[in-house]
Each structure stands twice: as structure tokens, then as C-alpha cells.
mmCIF file of C-alpha atoms in Angstrom:
data_model
loop_
_atom_site.group_PDB
_atom_site.id
_atom_site.type_symbol
_atom_site.label_atom_id
_atom_site.label_comp_id
_atom_site.label_asym_id
_atom_site.label_seq_id
_atom_site.Cartn_x
_atom_site.Cartn_y
_atom_site.Cartn_z
ATOM 1 C CA UNK A 1 33.225 -71.819 30.088
ATOM 2 C CA UNK A 2 35.258 -69.279 32.034
ATOM 3 C CA UNK A 3 37.540 -70.068 34.947
ATOM 4 C CA UNK A 4 35.247 -68.227 37.364
ATOM 5 C CA UNK A 5 32.280 -70.370 36.330
ATOM 6 C CA UNK A 6 34.326 -73.552 36.857
ATOM 7 C CA UNK A 7 35.300 -72.335 40.346
ATOM 8 C CA UNK A 8 31.688 -71.615 41.313
ATOM 9 C CA UNK A 9 30.478 -75.009 40.060
ATOM 10 C CA UNK A 10 33.297 -76.855 41.851
ATOM 11 C CA UNK A 11 32.640 -75.099 45.158
ATOM 12 C CA UNK A 12 28.897 -75.658 44.883
ATOM 13 C CA UNK A 13 29.394 -79.369 44.199
ATOM 14 C CA UNK A 14 31.749 -79.661 47.173
ATOM 15 C CA UNK A 15 29.262 -77.988 49.520
ATOM 16 C CA UNK A 16 26.477 -80.288 48.297
ATOM 17 C CA UNK A 17 28.605 -83.395 48.862
ATOM 18 C CA UNK A 18 29.364 -82.305 52.428
ATOM 19 C CA UNK A 19 25.658 -81.899 53.211
ATOM 20 C CA UNK A 20 24.775 -85.245 51.626
ATOM 21 C CA UNK A 21 27.583 -86.957 53.506
ATOM 22 C CA UNK A 22 26.101 -85.895 56.837
ATOM 23 C CA UNK A 23 22.979 -87.956 56.067
ATOM 24 C CA UNK A 24 24.821 -91.262 55.565
ATOM 25 C CA UNK A 25 26.735 -93.358 58.119
ATOM 26 C CA UNK A 26 30.119 -91.887 58.972
ATOM 27 C CA UNK A 27 31.565 -94.764 60.911
ATOM 28 C CA UNK A 28 30.263 -98.096 62.137
ATOM 29 C CA UNK A 29 31.054 -101.406 63.764
ATOM 30 C CA UNK A 30 29.827 -104.840 62.684
ATOM 31 C CA UNK A 31 29.734 -107.228 65.637
ATOM 32 C CA UNK A 32 29.266 -110.959 65.203
ATOM 33 C CA UNK A 33 28.555 -113.027 68.327
ATOM 34 C CA UNK A 34 29.056 -116.774 68.006
ATOM 35 C CA UNK A 35 27.443 -119.245 70.434
ATOM 36 C CA UNK A 36 29.824 -120.779 72.897
ATOM 37 C CA UNK A 37 29.630 -123.559 75.434
ATOM 38 C CA UNK A 38 26.550 -123.274 77.572
ATOM 39 C CA UNK A 39 24.946 -120.623 75.324
ATOM 40 C CA UNK A 40 21.381 -121.289 74.208
ATOM 41 C CA UNK A 41 21.729 -119.366 70.922
ATOM 42 C CA UNK A 42 21.849 -121.903 68.075
ATOM 43 C CA UNK A 43 23.278 -119.483 65.485
ATOM 44 C CA UNK A 44 25.528 -116.473 65.170
ATOM 45 C CA UNK A 45 24.116 -113.065 66.094
ATOM 46 C CA UNK A 46 25.135 -110.065 63.992
ATOM 47 C CA UNK A 47 24.813 -106.539 65.276
ATOM 48 C CA UNK A 48 25.450 -103.257 63.460
ATOM 49 C CA UNK A 49 26.208 -99.984 65.216
ATOM 50 C CA UNK A 50 26.774 -96.829 63.150
ATOM 51 C CA UNK A 51 26.552 -93.082 63.513
ATOM 52 C CA UNK A 52 25.521 -90.480 60.964
ATOM 53 C CA UNK A 53 25.875 -86.768 61.326
ATOM 54 C CA UNK A 54 22.474 -86.623 63.013
ATOM 55 C CA UNK A 55 21.485 -89.953 64.579
ATOM 56 C CA UNK A 56 22.712 -93.163 66.153
ATOM 57 C CA UNK A 57 21.876 -96.367 64.280
ATOM 58 C CA UNK A 58 21.662 -99.812 65.820
ATOM 59 C CA UNK A 59 20.447 -102.936 64.023
ATOM 60 C CA UNK A 60 18.709 -104.971 65.218
ATOM 61 C CA UNK A 61 17.163 -102.843 67.930
ATOM 62 C CA UNK A 62 17.723 -104.402 71.384
ATOM 63 C CA UNK A 63 14.502 -105.897 72.730
ATOM 64 C CA UNK A 64 15.293 -105.304 76.391
ATOM 65 C CA UNK A 65 15.971 -101.574 76.032
ATOM 66 C CA UNK A 66 13.668 -99.488 78.255
ATOM 67 C CA UNK A 67 11.284 -97.179 76.451
ATOM 68 C CA UNK A 68 12.696 -93.673 76.089
ATOM 69 C CA UNK A 69 16.264 -94.765 76.778
ATOM 70 C CA UNK A 70 18.454 -93.426 73.992
ATOM 71 C CA UNK A 71 22.190 -93.293 73.503
ATOM 72 C CA UNK A 72 23.483 -89.766 74.096
ATOM 73 C CA UNK A 73 25.602 -89.402 70.965
ATOM 74 C CA UNK A 74 27.378 -86.316 69.646
ATOM 75 C CA UNK A 75 25.763 -84.572 66.679
ATOM 76 C CA UNK A 76 28.238 -83.657 63.965
ATOM 77 C CA UNK A 77 25.729 -82.537 61.371
ATOM 78 C CA UNK A 78 25.663 -78.927 62.536
ATOM 79 C CA UNK A 79 29.371 -78.474 61.952
ATOM 80 C CA UNK A 80 29.153 -80.078 58.512
ATOM 81 C CA UNK A 81 26.205 -77.920 57.455
ATOM 82 C CA UNK A 82 27.960 -74.785 58.688
ATOM 83 C CA UNK A 83 31.024 -75.726 56.641
ATOM 84 C CA UNK A 84 28.839 -76.183 53.553
ATOM 85 C CA UNK A 85 27.179 -72.790 54.138
ATOM 86 C CA UNK A 86 30.575 -71.087 54.346
ATOM 87 C CA UNK A 87 31.634 -72.739 51.103
ATOM 88 C CA UNK A 88 28.377 -71.790 49.369
ATOM 89 C CA UNK A 89 28.661 -68.140 50.389
ATOM 90 C CA UNK A 90 32.283 -68.106 49.267
ATOM 91 C CA UNK A 91 31.253 -69.526 45.891
ATOM 92 C CA UNK A 92 28.633 -66.806 45.381
ATOM 93 C CA UNK A 93 31.102 -64.077 46.341
ATOM 94 C CA UNK A 94 33.338 -65.140 43.456
ATOM 95 C CA UNK A 95 30.818 -63.466 41.159
ATOM 96 C CA UNK A 96 31.128 -60.093 42.901
ATOM 97 C CA UNK A 97 33.890 -57.482 43.164
ATOM 98 C CA UNK A 98 37.554 -58.529 43.603
ATOM 99 C CA UNK A 99 37.480 -57.589 47.312
ATOM 100 C CA UNK A 100 34.388 -59.705 48.020
ATOM 101 C CA UNK A 101 35.839 -62.535 45.938
ATOM 102 C CA UNK A 102 38.975 -62.515 48.112
ATOM 103 C CA UNK A 103 36.832 -62.667 51.271
ATOM 104 C CA UNK A 104 34.878 -65.541 49.741
ATOM 105 C CA UNK A 105 38.070 -67.499 49.060
ATOM 106 C CA UNK A 106 39.052 -67.357 52.708
ATOM 107 C CA UNK A 107 35.509 -68.399 53.621
ATOM 108 C CA UNK A 108 35.869 -71.463 51.405
ATOM 109 C CA UNK A 109 39.155 -72.372 53.087
ATOM 110 C CA UNK A 110 37.482 -72.003 56.492
ATOM 111 C CA UNK A 111 34.670 -74.306 55.361
ATOM 112 C CA UNK A 112 37.203 -76.846 54.110
ATOM 113 C CA UNK A 113 39.024 -76.855 57.451
ATOM 114 C CA UNK A 114 35.774 -77.151 59.395
ATOM 115 C CA UNK A 115 34.576 -80.106 57.301
ATOM 116 C CA UNK A 116 37.882 -81.965 57.698
ATOM 117 C CA UNK A 117 38.011 -81.236 61.430
ATOM 118 C CA UNK A 118 34.439 -82.405 62.006
ATOM 119 C CA UNK A 119 34.997 -85.609 60.057
ATOM 120 C CA UNK A 120 38.212 -86.363 61.930
ATOM 121 C CA UNK A 121 36.518 -85.727 65.301
ATOM 122 C CA UNK A 122 33.635 -88.044 64.391
ATOM 123 C CA UNK A 123 35.906 -90.888 63.322
ATOM 124 C CA UNK A 124 38.159 -90.606 66.363
ATOM 125 C CA UNK A 125 35.220 -90.459 68.765
ATOM 126 C CA UNK A 126 33.483 -93.485 67.293
ATOM 127 C CA UNK A 127 36.714 -95.442 67.105
ATOM 128 C CA UNK A 128 37.335 -94.833 70.794
ATOM 129 C CA UNK A 129 33.766 -95.820 71.704
ATOM 130 C CA UNK A 130 33.391 -98.986 69.652
ATOM 131 C CA UNK A 131 36.926 -99.943 68.719
ATOM 132 C CA UNK A 132 37.744 -101.746 71.984
ATOM 133 C CA UNK A 133 36.723 -105.392 72.188
ATOM 134 C CA UNK A 134 36.891 -106.843 75.704
ATOM 135 C CA UNK A 135 35.346 -110.195 74.843
ATOM 136 C CA UNK A 136 37.318 -113.236 73.606
ATOM 137 C CA UNK A 137 37.864 -113.401 69.862
ATOM 138 C CA UNK A 138 36.464 -116.935 69.782
ATOM 139 C CA UNK A 139 33.068 -115.605 70.852
ATOM 140 C CA UNK A 140 32.873 -112.066 69.394
ATOM 141 C CA UNK A 141 34.305 -110.610 66.186
ATOM 142 C CA UNK A 142 34.176 -106.872 65.543
ATOM 143 C CA UNK A 143 34.864 -105.203 62.221
ATOM 144 C CA UNK A 144 34.962 -101.441 61.899
ATOM 145 C CA UNK A 145 34.190 -99.669 58.627
ATOM 146 C CA UNK A 146 34.194 -96.176 57.224
ATOM 147 C CA UNK A 147 30.705 -95.319 56.035
ATOM 148 C CA UNK A 148 29.476 -93.762 52.813
ATOM 149 C CA UNK A 149 29.003 -90.424 54.527
ATOM 150 C CA UNK A 150 32.689 -90.146 55.386
ATOM 151 C CA UNK A 151 33.695 -90.780 51.771
ATOM 152 C CA UNK A 152 31.212 -88.200 50.489
ATOM 153 C CA UNK A 153 32.458 -85.613 52.968
ATOM 154 C CA UNK A 154 36.045 -86.365 51.975
ATOM 155 C CA UNK A 155 35.242 -85.866 48.284
ATOM 156 C CA UNK A 156 33.365 -82.673 49.079
ATOM 157 C CA UNK A 157 36.292 -81.322 51.092
ATOM 158 C CA UNK A 158 38.654 -82.147 48.221
ATOM 159 C CA UNK A 159 36.382 -80.272 45.800
ATOM 160 C CA UNK A 160 36.380 -77.268 48.152
ATOM 161 C CA UNK A 161 40.165 -77.280 48.279
ATOM 162 C CA UNK A 162 40.505 -77.492 44.489
ATOM 163 C CA UNK A 163 37.964 -74.709 44.009
ATOM 164 C CA UNK A 164 39.718 -72.470 46.537
ATOM 165 C CA UNK A 165 43.084 -72.957 44.827
ATOM 166 C CA UNK A 166 41.600 -72.205 41.403
ATOM 167 C CA UNK A 167 39.834 -69.123 42.764
ATOM 168 C CA UNK A 168 43.115 -67.613 43.976
ATOM 169 C CA UNK A 169 44.235 -67.418 40.321
ATOM 170 C CA UNK A 170 47.980 -67.865 40.760
ATOM 171 C CA UNK A 171 49.777 -66.222 39.005
ATOM 172 C CA UNK A 172 47.550 -63.163 38.746
ATOM 173 C CA UNK A 173 46.478 -62.228 35.253
ATOM 174 C CA UNK A 174 47.432 -58.866 33.763
ATOM 175 C CA UNK A 175 44.275 -56.791 33.216
ATOM 176 C CA UNK A 176 43.513 -55.901 29.651
ATOM 177 C CA UNK A 177 43.530 -52.173 28.818
ATOM 178 C CA UNK A 178 40.081 -50.784 28.131
ATOM 179 C CA UNK A 179 41.147 -47.554 26.391
ATOM 180 C CA UNK A 180 44.096 -46.331 24.395
ATOM 181 C CA UNK A 181 47.288 -47.995 25.625
ATOM 182 C CA UNK A 182 50.620 -46.172 25.314
ATOM 183 C CA UNK A 183 53.724 -48.345 25.556
ATOM 184 C CA UNK A 184 57.124 -46.736 26.158
ATOM 185 C CA UNK A 185 60.221 -48.481 24.856
ATOM 186 C CA UNK A 186 63.899 -47.838 25.528
ATOM 187 C CA UNK A 187 66.010 -45.700 23.219
ATOM 188 C CA UNK A 188 68.174 -48.687 22.381
ATOM 189 C CA UNK A 189 65.263 -50.489 20.786
ATOM 190 C CA UNK A 190 64.832 -47.905 18.007
ATOM 191 C CA UNK A 191 67.578 -46.170 15.938
ATOM 192 C CA UNK A 192 67.814 -42.400 16.505
ATOM 193 C CA UNK A 193 66.562 -41.655 12.988
ATOM 194 C CA UNK A 194 63.844 -44.253 13.032
ATOM 195 C CA UNK A 195 63.575 -47.557 11.283
ATOM 196 C CA UNK A 196 64.134 -47.502 7.551
ATOM 197 C CA UNK A 197 61.139 -48.711 5.633
ATOM 198 C CA UNK A 198 62.045 -50.591 2.447
ATOM 199 C CA UNK A 199 60.467 -49.053 -0.624
ATOM 200 C CA UNK A 200 60.080 -51.091 -3.780
ATOM 201 C CA UNK A 201 59.496 -49.548 -7.187
ATOM 202 C CA UNK A 202 56.295 -50.642 -8.755
ATOM 203 C CA UNK A 203 55.899 -51.332 -12.436
ATOM 204 C CA UNK A 204 53.103 -48.942 -13.329
ATOM 205 C CA UNK A 205 51.936 -49.161 -16.953
ATOM 206 C CA UNK A 206 51.647 -45.826 -18.773
ATOM 207 C CA UNK A 207 48.261 -44.294 -18.381
ATOM 208 C CA UNK A 208 46.093 -44.060 -21.460
ATOM 209 C CA UNK A 209 44.588 -40.808 -22.762
ATOM 210 C CA UNK A 210 42.082 -39.216 -20.483
ATOM 211 C CA UNK A 211 39.778 -38.064 -23.307
ATOM 212 C CA UNK A 212 39.370 -38.058 -27.089
ATOM 213 C CA UNK A 213 42.523 -37.141 -28.990
ATOM 214 C CA UNK A 214 42.258 -34.400 -31.655
ATOM 215 C CA UNK A 215 43.509 -35.325 -35.126
ATOM 216 C CA UNK A 216 46.892 -33.906 -36.097
ATOM 217 C CA UNK A 217 46.807 -30.499 -37.785
ATOM 218 C CA UNK A 218 47.915 -30.557 -41.390
ATOM 219 C CA UNK A 219 50.846 -28.290 -42.246
ATOM 220 C CA UNK A 220 49.967 -25.351 -44.491
ATOM 221 C CA UNK A 221 51.954 -24.883 -47.696
ATOM 222 C CA UNK A 222 54.475 -22.048 -47.719
ATOM 223 C CA UNK A 223 53.260 -18.667 -48.917
ATOM 224 C CA UNK A 224 54.488 -17.882 -52.409
ATOM 225 C CA UNK A 225 54.674 -14.267 -53.438
ATOM 226 C CA UNK A 226 53.418 -13.437 -56.846
ATOM 227 C CA UNK A 227 55.757 -11.514 -59.080
ATOM 228 C CA UNK A 228 54.890 -7.887 -59.405
ATOM 229 C CA UNK A 229 52.855 -7.724 -56.160
ATOM 230 C CA UNK A 230 53.304 -4.550 -54.123
ATOM 231 C CA UNK A 231 54.784 -4.938 -50.640
ATOM 232 C CA UNK A 232 53.531 -2.766 -47.829
ATOM 233 C CA UNK A 233 55.782 -0.553 -45.740
ATOM 234 C CA UNK A 234 55.008 -2.612 -42.646
ATOM 235 C CA UNK A 235 56.319 -5.681 -44.338
ATOM 236 C CA UNK A 236 59.515 -3.907 -45.226
ATOM 237 C CA UNK A 237 60.121 -2.928 -41.591
ATOM 238 C CA UNK A 238 59.410 -6.406 -40.178
ATOM 239 C CA UNK A 239 62.498 -8.173 -39.059
ATOM 240 C CA UNK A 240 63.406 -11.156 -41.135
ATOM 241 C CA UNK A 241 63.038 -13.315 -38.022
ATOM 242 C CA UNK A 242 59.465 -12.092 -37.474
ATOM 243 C CA UNK A 243 60.257 -9.886 -34.436
ATOM 244 C CA UNK A 244 58.397 -6.850 -33.144
ATOM 245 C CA UNK A 245 58.454 -3.962 -35.651
ATOM 246 C CA UNK A 246 59.342 -1.531 -32.861
ATOM 247 C CA UNK A 247 62.648 -3.279 -32.384
ATOM 248 C CA UNK A 248 63.616 -3.157 -36.061
ATOM 249 C CA UNK A 249 66.394 -0.699 -36.829
#
């Protein structure tokens, strides 16, 4: 798997975690009310208040709430979804040209910052709304908690950051040459008359005959002159060494 594929998968997983985190509770408060003197309630009453990226949760639902009366809560889901969209577009741009990939990397960083900022704003707002307890501790106990949605968004933001860092590819890789590459070296690297190449003598066995060998020619016996045979005039003029007759004195 290539580095670009790992970057795209990491960014896509981070964007998905941010969207899923907006559907779960971000922050909540568990309130336990104990009966005190003069209170008719025979047992403790537990109440849960939480907020997701889209709705306000309250369990159990108050019985005396007027119909149509709802808590006007801030909606943080739009910011989280927009951050995930930025990260998703940035992940897809990593598969395009280098210029578009660079634009996509900055889009991923913008999505990371938006997700972290939205999560921080949600936690601070809910802590200020439900974190103050004005009732005596002997009667009411409040316990705040960070919901599953906040953890998912945090993991998604971390994945976006890791993917953005990997996409920047530091240090930059040297591109491979596609054609003929010519490398120039300094004069000091090579002697002026070149580099001597060691030559070793090879033991080559003598080659055999290329074809059939003719049998040796038998030597003829010397010519014996018969006594009384007449000698021609040409033979008399021939040089004893067998030279040309024209050169014989």
C-alpha cells in the first residue's frame, strides 16, 4: 500500500468519526436528588441532562413541562459536519495533481481546526450551563461527564491531524527520472586519463583443427642419372642452384 493510499484512508476515517461523534452525547450532567426533611419523596431521584450535536436530552422527561416548551440549545452538528466535509474533500484531492493535493492538505487542516474549535465550544458552553450547583450537597449531587461523542470527535480530529502531516511528505522525495539521466561529476573524481581497467590473461586451450587434416606427403627419392644418358643444352645452362636460365652466365 502506497503512502498516498494510507493518507486517504486515514483522512476518510477521521471525517467519518467526526460525523458519528455528532450523533452521540458530547457532554452531560448526572443529578441525584436525595429526600430531605419535610420532603415527600421516599427515594432518591436521578436526572440526566446531556447534549448531542443536534438535540438536547433529558431523562426522565419532566411531567410538568408545558406542551411545546423546548430548551433553546445551540446546535453544534453543522460545524462538525462542515469540518468533516472539508476533510473529505481534502482527502479526495490527494489523488489529483500536486497543486490540488496541496490545496487539499490545507483544507484538511482547516477541518481539523474547525472540529476542535466546535468541540471546545460545546464543552465550555455546557459546563457553564450545568456545572454550577446552587443547592446544598446534602440534598443534590451533580456529576459531569464527557460523552461518547466527544471522544469520537477527538479521535477523528487526531486522525485528521496525522493524515495532514503524512500528506505533506516531509522531507520531499526526489522525483525519479523518466528518460535518460545524465549525471555530471567533478574532475577530481576521475583521473585525467580515465580509470585503469585491470585485464587478466585467460588460459585459452589451443584450438583444434578446423577441418580434416591431409596425410603427410611422402618424400620422393632423388633422381639418379643413368650413365651414358645425353644431357640437353638447357640442362647445361641451368644454374646449379636451380635459378632462372636467363640469369646464368
